[in-house]
Short mmCIF file of C-alpha atoms and ligand atoms in Angstrom, two decimals:
data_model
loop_
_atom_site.label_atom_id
_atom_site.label_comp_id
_atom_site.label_asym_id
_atom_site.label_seq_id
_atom_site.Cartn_x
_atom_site.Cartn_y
_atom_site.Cartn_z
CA UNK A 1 159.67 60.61 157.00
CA UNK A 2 155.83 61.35 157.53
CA UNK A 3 154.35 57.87 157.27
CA UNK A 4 150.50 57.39 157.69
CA UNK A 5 148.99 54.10 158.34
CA UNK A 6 145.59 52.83 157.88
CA UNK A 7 144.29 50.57 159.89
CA UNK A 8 145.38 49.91 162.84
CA UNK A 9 144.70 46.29 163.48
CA UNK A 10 147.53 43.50 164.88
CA UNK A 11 149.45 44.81 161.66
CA UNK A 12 149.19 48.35 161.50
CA UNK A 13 149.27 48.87 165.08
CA UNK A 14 152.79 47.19 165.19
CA UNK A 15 154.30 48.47 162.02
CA UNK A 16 152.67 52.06 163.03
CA UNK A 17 155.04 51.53 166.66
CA UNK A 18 158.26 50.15 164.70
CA UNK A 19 158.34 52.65 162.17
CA UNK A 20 157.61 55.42 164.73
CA UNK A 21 160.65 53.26 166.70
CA UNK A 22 162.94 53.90 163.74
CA UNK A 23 162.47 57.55 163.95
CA UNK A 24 159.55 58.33 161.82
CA UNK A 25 157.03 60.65 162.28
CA UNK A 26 153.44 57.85 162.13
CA UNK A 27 150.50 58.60 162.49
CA UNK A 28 147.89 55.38 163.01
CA UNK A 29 144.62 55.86 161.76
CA UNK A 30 141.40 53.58 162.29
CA UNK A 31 137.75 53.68 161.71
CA UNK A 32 137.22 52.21 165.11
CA UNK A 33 136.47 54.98 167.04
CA UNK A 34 136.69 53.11 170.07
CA UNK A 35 140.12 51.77 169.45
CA UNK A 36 141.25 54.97 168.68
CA UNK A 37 140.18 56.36 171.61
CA UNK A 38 141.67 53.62 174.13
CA UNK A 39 144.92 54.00 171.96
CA UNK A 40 145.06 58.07 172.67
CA UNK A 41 144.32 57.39 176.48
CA UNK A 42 147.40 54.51 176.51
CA UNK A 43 145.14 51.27 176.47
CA UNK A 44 146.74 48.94 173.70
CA UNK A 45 143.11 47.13 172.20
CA UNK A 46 145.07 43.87 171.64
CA UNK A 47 147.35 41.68 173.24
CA UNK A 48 150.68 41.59 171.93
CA UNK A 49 154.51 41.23 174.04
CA UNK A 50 156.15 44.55 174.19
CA UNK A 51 154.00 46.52 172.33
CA UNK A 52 152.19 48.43 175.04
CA UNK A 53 156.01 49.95 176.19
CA UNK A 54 156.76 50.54 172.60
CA UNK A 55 153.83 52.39 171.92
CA UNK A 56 153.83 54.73 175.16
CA UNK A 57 157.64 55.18 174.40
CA UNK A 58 156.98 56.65 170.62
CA UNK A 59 153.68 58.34 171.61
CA UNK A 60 156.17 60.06 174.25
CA UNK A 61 159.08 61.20 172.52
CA UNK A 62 156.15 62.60 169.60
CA UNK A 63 156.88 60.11 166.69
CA UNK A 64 153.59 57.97 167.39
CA UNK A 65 149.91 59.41 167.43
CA UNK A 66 146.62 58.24 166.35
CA UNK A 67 143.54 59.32 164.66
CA UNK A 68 139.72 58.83 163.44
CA UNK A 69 140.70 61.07 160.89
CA UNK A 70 142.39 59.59 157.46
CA UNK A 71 143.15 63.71 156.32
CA UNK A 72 144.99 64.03 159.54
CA UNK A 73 147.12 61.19 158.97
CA UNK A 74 147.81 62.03 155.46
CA UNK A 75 148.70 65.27 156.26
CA UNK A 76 152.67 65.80 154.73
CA UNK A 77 152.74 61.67 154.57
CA UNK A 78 155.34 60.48 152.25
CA UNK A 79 154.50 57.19 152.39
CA UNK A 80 150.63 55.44 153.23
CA UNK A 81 150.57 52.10 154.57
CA UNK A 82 147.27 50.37 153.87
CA UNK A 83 146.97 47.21 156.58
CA UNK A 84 142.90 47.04 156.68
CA UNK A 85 141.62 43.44 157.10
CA UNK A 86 141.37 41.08 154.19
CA UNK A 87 139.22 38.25 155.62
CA UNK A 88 137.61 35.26 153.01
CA UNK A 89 134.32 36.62 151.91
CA UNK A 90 131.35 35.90 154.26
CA UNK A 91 130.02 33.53 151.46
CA UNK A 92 132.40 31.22 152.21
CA UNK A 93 133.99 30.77 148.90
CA UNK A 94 137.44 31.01 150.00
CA UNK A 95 138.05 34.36 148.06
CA UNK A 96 139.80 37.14 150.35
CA UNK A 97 137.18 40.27 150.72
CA UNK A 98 138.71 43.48 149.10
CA UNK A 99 135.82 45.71 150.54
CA UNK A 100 138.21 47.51 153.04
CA UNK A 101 141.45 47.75 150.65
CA UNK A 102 139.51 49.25 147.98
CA UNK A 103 137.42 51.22 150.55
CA UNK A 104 140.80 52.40 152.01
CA UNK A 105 142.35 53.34 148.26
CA UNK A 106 139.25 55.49 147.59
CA UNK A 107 139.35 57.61 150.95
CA UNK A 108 143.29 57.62 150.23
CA UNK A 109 142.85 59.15 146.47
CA UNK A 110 140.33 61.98 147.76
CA UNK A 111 143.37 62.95 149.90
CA UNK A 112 146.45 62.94 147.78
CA UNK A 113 147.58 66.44 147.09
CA UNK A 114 150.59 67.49 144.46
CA UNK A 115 153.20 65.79 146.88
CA UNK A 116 154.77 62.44 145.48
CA UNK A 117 153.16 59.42 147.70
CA UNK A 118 153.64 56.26 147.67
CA UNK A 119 150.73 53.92 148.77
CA UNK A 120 152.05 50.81 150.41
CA UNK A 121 149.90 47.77 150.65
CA UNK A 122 150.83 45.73 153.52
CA UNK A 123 147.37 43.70 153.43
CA UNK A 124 147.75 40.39 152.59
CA UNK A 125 146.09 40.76 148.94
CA UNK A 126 145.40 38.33 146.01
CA UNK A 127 147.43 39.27 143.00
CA UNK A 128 146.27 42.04 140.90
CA UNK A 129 145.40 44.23 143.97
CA UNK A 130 148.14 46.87 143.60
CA UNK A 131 147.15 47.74 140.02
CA UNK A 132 143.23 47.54 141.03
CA UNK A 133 144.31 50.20 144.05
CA UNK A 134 146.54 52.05 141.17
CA UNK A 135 143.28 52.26 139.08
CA UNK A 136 140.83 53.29 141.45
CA UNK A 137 143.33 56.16 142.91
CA UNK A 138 143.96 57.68 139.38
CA UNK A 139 140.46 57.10 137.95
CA UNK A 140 139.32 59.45 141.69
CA UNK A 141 142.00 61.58 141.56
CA UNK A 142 143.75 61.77 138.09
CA UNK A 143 146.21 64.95 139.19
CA UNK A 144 147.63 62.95 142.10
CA UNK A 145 151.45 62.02 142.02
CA UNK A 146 151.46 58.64 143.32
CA UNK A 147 152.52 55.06 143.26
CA UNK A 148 151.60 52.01 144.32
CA UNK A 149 154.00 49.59 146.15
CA UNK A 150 153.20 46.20 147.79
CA UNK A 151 155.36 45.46 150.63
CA UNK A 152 153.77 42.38 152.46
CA UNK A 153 154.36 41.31 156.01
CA UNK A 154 155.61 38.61 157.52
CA UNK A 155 155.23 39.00 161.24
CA UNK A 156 153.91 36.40 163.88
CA UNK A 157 151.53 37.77 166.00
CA UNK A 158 152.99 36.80 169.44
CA UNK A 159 156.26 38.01 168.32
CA UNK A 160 155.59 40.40 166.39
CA UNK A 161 157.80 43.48 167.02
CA UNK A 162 160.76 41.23 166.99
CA UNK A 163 159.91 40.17 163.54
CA UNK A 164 159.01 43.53 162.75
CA UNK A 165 162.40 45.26 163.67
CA UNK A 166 164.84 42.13 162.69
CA UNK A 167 162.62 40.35 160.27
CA UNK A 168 164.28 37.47 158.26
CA UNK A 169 164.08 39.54 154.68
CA UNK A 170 161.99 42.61 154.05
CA UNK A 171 159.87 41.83 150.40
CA UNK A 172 159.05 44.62 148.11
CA UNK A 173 156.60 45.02 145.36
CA UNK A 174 157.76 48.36 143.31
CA UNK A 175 157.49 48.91 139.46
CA UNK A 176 159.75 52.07 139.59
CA UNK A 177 162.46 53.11 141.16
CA UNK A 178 161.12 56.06 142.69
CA UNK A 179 159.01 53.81 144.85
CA UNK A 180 161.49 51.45 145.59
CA UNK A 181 163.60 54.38 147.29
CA UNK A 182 161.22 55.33 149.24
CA UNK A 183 160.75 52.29 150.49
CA UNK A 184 164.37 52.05 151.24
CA UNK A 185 164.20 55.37 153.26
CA UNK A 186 161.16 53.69 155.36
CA UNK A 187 163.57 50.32 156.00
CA UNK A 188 166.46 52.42 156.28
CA UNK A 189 167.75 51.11 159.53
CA UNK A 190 167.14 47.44 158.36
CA UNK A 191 169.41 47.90 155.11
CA UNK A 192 172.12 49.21 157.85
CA UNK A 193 171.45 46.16 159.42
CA UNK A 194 171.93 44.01 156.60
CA UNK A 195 168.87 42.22 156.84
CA UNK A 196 168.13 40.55 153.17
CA UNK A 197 165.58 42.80 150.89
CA UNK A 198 164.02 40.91 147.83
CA UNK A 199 163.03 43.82 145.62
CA UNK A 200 160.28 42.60 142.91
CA UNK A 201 157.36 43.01 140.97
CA UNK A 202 154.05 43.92 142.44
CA UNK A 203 152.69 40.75 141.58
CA UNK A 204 155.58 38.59 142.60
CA UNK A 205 155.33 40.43 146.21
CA UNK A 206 152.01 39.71 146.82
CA UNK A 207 151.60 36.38 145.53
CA UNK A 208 155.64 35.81 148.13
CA UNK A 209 153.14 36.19 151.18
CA UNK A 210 150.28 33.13 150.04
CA UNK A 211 153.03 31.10 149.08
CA UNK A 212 154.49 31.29 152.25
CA UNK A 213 152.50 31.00 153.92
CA UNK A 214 150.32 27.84 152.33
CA UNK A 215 154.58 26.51 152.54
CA UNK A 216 154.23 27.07 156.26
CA UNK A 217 150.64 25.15 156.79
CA UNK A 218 151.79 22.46 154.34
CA UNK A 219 154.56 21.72 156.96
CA UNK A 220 152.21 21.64 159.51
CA UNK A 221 150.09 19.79 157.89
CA UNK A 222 152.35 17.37 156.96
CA UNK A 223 153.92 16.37 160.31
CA UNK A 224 150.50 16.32 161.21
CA UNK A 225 149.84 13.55 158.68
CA UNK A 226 153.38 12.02 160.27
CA UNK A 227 151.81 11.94 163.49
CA UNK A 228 148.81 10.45 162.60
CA UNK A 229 150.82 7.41 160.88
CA UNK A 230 153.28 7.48 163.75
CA UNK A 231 150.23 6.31 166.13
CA UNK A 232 149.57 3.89 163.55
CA UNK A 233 152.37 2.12 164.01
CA UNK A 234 153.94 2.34 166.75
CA UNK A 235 156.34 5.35 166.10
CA UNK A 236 157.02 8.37 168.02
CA UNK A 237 156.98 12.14 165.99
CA UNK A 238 158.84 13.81 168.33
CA UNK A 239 162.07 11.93 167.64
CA UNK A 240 160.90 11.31 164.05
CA UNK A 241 160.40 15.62 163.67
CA UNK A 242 164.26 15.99 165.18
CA UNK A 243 165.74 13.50 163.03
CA UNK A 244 163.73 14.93 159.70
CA UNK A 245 164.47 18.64 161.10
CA UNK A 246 168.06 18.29 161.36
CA UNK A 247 168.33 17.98 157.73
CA UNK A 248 169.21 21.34 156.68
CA UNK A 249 166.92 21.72 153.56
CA UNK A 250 164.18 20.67 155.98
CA UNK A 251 164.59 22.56 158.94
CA UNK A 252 162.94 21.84 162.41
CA UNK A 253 160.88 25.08 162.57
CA UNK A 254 157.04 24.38 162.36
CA UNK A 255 157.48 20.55 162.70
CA UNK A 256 155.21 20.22 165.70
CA UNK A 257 152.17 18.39 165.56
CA UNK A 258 148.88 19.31 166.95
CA UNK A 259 145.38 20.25 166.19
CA UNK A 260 145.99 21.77 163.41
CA UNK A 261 146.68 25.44 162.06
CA UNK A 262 144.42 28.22 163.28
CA UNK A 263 144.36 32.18 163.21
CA UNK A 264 144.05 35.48 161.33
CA UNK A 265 146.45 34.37 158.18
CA UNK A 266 146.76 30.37 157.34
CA UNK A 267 143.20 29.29 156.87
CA UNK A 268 142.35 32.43 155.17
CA UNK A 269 145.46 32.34 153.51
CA UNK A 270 145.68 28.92 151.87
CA UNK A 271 142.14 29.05 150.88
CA UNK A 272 142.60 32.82 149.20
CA UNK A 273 145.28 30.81 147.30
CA UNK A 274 143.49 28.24 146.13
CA UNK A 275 141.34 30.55 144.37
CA UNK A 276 144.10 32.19 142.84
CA UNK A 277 144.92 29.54 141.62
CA UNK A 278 141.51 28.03 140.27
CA UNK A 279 140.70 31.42 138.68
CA UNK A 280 144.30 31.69 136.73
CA UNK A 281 143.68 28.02 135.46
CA UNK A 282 146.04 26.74 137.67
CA UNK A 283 146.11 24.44 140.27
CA UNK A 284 147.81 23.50 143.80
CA UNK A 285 146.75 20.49 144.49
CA UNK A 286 149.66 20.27 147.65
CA UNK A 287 147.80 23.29 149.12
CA UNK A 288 144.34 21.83 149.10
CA UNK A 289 145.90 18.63 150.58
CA UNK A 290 147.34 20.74 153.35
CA UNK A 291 144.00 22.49 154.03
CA UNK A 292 141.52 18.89 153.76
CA UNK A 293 144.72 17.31 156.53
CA UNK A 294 144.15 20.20 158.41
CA UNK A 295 140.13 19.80 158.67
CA UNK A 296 140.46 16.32 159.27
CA UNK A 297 143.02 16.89 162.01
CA UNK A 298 140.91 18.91 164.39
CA UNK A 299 138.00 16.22 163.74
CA UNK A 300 140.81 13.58 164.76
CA UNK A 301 141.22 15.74 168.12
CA UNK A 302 137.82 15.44 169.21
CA UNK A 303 137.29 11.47 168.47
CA UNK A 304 141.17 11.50 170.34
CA UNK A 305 139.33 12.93 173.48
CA UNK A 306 136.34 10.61 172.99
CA UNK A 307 138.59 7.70 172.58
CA UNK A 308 140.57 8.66 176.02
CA UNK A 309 137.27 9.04 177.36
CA UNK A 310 136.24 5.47 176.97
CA UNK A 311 133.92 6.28 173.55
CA UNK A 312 131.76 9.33 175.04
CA UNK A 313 131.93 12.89 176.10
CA UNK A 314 128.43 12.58 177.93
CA UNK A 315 128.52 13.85 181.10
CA UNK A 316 131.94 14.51 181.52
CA UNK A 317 133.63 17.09 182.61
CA UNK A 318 136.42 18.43 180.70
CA UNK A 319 139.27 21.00 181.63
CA UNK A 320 140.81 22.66 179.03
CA UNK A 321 143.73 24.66 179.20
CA UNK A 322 144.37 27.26 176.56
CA UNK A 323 141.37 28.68 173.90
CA UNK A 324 143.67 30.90 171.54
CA UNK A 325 145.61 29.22 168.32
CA UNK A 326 148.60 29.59 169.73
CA UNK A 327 150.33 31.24 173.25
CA UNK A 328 151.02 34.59 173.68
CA UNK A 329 148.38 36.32 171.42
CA UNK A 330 144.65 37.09 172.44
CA UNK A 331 143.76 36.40 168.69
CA UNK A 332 141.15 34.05 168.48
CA UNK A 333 140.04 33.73 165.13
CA UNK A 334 139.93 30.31 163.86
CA UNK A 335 141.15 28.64 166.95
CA UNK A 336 140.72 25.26 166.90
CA UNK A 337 139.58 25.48 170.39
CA UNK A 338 136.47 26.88 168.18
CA UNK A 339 135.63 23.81 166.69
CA UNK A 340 136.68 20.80 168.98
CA UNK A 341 135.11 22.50 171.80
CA UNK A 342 131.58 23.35 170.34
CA UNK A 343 131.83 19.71 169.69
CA UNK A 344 132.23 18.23 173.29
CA UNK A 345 129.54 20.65 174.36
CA UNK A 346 127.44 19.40 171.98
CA UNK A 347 128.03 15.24 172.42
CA UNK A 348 127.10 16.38 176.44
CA UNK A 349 130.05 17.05 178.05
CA UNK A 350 130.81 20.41 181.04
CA UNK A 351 134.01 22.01 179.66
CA UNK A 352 135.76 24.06 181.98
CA UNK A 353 138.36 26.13 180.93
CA UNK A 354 141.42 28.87 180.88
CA UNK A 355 143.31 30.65 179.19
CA UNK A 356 145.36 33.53 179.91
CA UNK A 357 144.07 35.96 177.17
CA UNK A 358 141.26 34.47 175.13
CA UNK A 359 139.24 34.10 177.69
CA UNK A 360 136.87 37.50 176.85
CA UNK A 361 136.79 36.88 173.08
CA UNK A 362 135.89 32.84 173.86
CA UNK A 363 132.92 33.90 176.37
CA UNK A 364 131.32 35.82 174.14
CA UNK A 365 131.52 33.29 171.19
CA UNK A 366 130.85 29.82 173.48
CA UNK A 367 129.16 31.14 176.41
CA UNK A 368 128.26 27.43 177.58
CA UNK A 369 132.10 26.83 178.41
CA UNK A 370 132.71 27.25 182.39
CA UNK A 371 135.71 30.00 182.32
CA UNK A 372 137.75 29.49 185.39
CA UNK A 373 141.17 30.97 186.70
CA UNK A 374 143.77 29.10 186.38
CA UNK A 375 144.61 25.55 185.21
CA UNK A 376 144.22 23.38 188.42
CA UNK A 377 140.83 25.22 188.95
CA UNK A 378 140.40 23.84 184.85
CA UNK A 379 141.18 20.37 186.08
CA UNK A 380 139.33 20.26 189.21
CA UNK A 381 136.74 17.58 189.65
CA UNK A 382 137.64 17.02 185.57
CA UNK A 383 137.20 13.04 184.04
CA UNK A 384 140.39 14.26 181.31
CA UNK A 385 142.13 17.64 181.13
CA UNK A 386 143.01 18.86 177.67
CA UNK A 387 146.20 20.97 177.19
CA UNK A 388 145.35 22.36 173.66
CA UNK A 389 147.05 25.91 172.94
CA UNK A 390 151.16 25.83 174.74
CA UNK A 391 151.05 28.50 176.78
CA UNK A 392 154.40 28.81 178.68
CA UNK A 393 152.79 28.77 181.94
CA UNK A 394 150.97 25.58 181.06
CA UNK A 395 154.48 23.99 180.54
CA UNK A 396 155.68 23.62 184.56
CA UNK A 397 152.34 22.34 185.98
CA UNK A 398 152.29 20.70 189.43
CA UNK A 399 151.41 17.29 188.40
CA UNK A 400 150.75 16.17 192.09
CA UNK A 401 148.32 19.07 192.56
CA UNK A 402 146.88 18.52 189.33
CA UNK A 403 145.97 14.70 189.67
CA UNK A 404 144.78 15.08 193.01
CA UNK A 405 142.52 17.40 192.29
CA UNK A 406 140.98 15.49 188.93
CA UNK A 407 138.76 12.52 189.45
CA UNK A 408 140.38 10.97 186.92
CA UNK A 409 143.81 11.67 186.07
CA UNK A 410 143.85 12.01 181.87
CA UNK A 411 145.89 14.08 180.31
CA UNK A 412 145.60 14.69 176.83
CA UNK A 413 148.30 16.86 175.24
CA UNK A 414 147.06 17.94 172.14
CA UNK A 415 150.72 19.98 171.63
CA UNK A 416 153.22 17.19 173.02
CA UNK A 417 154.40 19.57 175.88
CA UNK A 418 154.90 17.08 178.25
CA UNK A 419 157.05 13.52 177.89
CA UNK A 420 154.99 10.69 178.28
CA UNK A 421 157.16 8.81 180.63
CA UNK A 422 157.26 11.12 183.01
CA UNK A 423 153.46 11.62 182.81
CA UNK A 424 152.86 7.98 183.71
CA UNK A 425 155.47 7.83 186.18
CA UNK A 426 153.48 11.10 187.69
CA UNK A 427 150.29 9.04 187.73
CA UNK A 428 148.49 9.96 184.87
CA UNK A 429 146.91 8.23 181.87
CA UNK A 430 148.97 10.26 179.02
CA UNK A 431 147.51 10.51 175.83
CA UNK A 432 150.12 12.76 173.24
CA UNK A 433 149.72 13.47 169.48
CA UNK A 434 152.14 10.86 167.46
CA UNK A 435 154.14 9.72 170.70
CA UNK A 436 154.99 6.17 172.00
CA UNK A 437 152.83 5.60 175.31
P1 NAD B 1 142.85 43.48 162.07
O1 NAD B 1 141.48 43.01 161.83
O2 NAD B 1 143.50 43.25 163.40
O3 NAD B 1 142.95 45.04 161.76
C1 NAD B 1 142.42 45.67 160.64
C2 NAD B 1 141.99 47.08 161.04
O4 NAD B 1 141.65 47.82 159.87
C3 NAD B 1 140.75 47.12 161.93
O5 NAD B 1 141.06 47.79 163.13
C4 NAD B 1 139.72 47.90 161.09
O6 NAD B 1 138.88 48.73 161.88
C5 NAD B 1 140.61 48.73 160.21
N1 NAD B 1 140.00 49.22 158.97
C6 NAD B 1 139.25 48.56 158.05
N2 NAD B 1 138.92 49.37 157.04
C7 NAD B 1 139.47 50.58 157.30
C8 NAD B 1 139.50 51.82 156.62
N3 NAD B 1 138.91 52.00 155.41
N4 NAD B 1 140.16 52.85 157.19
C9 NAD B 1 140.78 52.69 158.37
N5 NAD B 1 140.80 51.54 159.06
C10 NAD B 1 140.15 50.49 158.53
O7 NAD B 1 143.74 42.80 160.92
P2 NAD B 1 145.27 42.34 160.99
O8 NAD B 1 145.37 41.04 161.70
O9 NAD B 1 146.09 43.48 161.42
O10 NAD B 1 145.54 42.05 159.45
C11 NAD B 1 145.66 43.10 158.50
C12 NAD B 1 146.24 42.52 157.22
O11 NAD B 1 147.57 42.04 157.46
C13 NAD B 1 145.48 41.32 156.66
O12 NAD B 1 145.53 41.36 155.27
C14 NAD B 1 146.27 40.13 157.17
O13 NAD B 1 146.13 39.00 156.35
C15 NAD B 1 147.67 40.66 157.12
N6 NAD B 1 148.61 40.02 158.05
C16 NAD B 1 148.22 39.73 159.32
C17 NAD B 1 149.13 39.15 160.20
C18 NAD B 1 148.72 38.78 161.61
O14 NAD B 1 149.46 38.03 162.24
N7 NAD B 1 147.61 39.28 162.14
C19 NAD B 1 150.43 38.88 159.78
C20 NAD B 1 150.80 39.23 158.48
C21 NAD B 1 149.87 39.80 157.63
#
């Protein structure tokens, strides 16, 4: 099938290369010249595992190409994926920003010719979206044969082509069943594979992705709280998170404490439902508990390092090892890196830091953070070193070299990577999130 996709962010970029991947013909199209242009000489403008072979493989064998232009990409498409950002408004009310979905739908309806299409929102949109797209395509264009399908995703940047190409269900939005089979043409090779489809409303699809994903942050925000009360008495999470996880209906995914949720999709997601929420007369009050925790929980971080510091950051120097909001991804929007480090700047203290891939994107957003190469140059000459995003090569550290090399050893392990026994035993003062000294 002819598939076009618009926008070609983290999303479209790796649903553009997985489609292409299971044999159709994609074409990727962005407003950003510039990534379009580093994508047709075989850069890859983000970091993602395995993406950069997938897309030179399709772009080789002639399934995969990319454009500026949305005509080109339409041109014979079946099937239009819209996966344009959908960020909270800049006014800071919580409500997701529509500007580039409805922006995309009106560029997409001065393009449909007599072919059936289907436009596929993969956005993450507030409910109502797919009939406000259906609207504004038929009011522009009233001869066009078209529907409108939502089909969220569900992948995790960092591993995101696996969860593209064997995801855990597929969800789709359809109120026809023309739609619906040509969505089931696009996921072909996943119905072959028998991977569960949940085929719904249009509503009921979009509203599947902000519930769960406000699910997923309550969890986090919840072991968080765990944590918290752990240290309060004397209790250790990481034992307590096994023996909860175990349980079947619990589950031990996501039960790891830390500084709390970050990224492109939770706090933009959870807030997005709120509103939902607030503007249907309903409520979710377990949701806005989640997101308050998870406020609170970076501000605990940064009196946790002021604590371990003996009550002040001023003139300290602090390593810190890892800037994005979680490993393997160069995303850093909403890090909490962004807030707790801002904050030991600010109370005096020289942060000096690394991180494999967020390094660029930090600079230019904290420029008075020392960026340095690797973690023992983070820690040297450092009164605590800070492990705050889990980056696998942060998880073998010589603890010799380390300690001798910081003039005073403190490590505080804002994601519980190391055991605090063996810290200690390696000579350090070990500060964890929810663990026993
Ligand atoms: P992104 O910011 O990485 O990419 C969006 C792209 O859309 C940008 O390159 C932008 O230039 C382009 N764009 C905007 N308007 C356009 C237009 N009219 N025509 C063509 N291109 C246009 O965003 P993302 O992280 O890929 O997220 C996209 C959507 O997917 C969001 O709704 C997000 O919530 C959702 N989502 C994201 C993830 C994730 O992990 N990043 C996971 C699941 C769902």
């Amino acid at each position: 099938m002819n598939i076009a996709v618009v926008g070609t962010g983290y999303v479209g970029l790796v649903s553009g290369a997985c489609l292409a991947e299971f044999g159709h013909r994609v074409v990727c199209m962005d407003k950003a010249a510039e990534r379009i242009e580093e994508l047709r000489r075989g850069g890859i403008p983000i970091y993602e595992p395995g993406l950069d072979e997938l897309v030179a493989k399709n772009v080789r064998e002639g399934r995969l190409s990319f454009t500026t232009d949305l005509a080109e990409a339409m041109d014979g498409a079946r099937a239009v994926f819209i996966a344009v950002g959908t960020p909270s408004q800049r006014r800071g009310n919580g409500y997701a920003d529509l500007t580039y979905i409805y922006q995309a739908a009106a560029e997409i309806a001065g393009l449909l010719g007599n072919e059936y299409t289907v436009i596929i929102d993969k956005s993450t949109v507030p409910v109502g979206t797919g009939r406000q797209v259906r609207r504004i395509i038929a009011e522009a264009n009233p001869r066009a044969d078209f529907d409108v399908a939502s089909n969220p995703e569900f992948l995790r940047e960092g591993a995101a082509i696996t969860d593209f190409m064997r995801p855990d269900r597929v969800v789709i939005g359809v109120d026809n069943e023309r739609a619906a089979e040509v969505l089931q043409e696009i996921y072909n090779p996943l119905y072959l594979n028998a991977t569960p489809f949940v085929v719904t409303s249009i509503e009921t699809a979009e509203l599947s992705k902000y519930a769960a994903n406000a699910f997923l942050a309550m969890k986090i925000s919840f072991i968080n709280e765990m944590a918290n009360l752990c240290e309060a008495v004397g209790a250790d999470v990481k034992p307590l998170a096994r023996a909860i996880g175990l349980d079947g209906r619990i589950g031990g995914k996501f039960l790891h404490p830390g500084p709390g949720y970050g990224g492109s999709c939770f706090p933009k997601d959870t807030l997005a439902l709120l509103r939902i929420a607030q503007e249907h007369g309903s409520s979710s009050r377990l949701v806005e508990a989640a997101v308050e925790v998870n406020a609170a929980q970076k501000g605990r971080m940064i009196k946790k390092i002021r604590d371990a510091l003996g009550g002040s950051e001023a003139g300290k120097t602090i390593g810190v090892l890892g800037l994005t909001f979680k490993p393997e991804t160069d995303d850093m929007r909403e890090a909490p890196s962004l807030t707790i480090l801002p904050a030991l700047l600010e109370k005096g203290a020289t942060v000096q830091v690394h991180d494999p891939q967020g390094m660029k994107e930090a600079a230019a957003i904290m420029p008075a953070c020392r960026y340095v190469e690797n973690a023992y140059e983070a820690a040297a000459g450092a009164d605590a070193l800070v492990l705050l995003t889990e980056w696998n090569q942060y998880r073998a550290l010589d603890l010799q070299r380390l300690r001798e090399s910081m003039k005073t050893p403190l490590f505080i392990d804002l994601r519980n990577v190391y055991e605090p026994e063996k810290m200690t035993d390696a000579g350090f003062t070990y500060v964890g999130v929810g663990r026993l000294k």
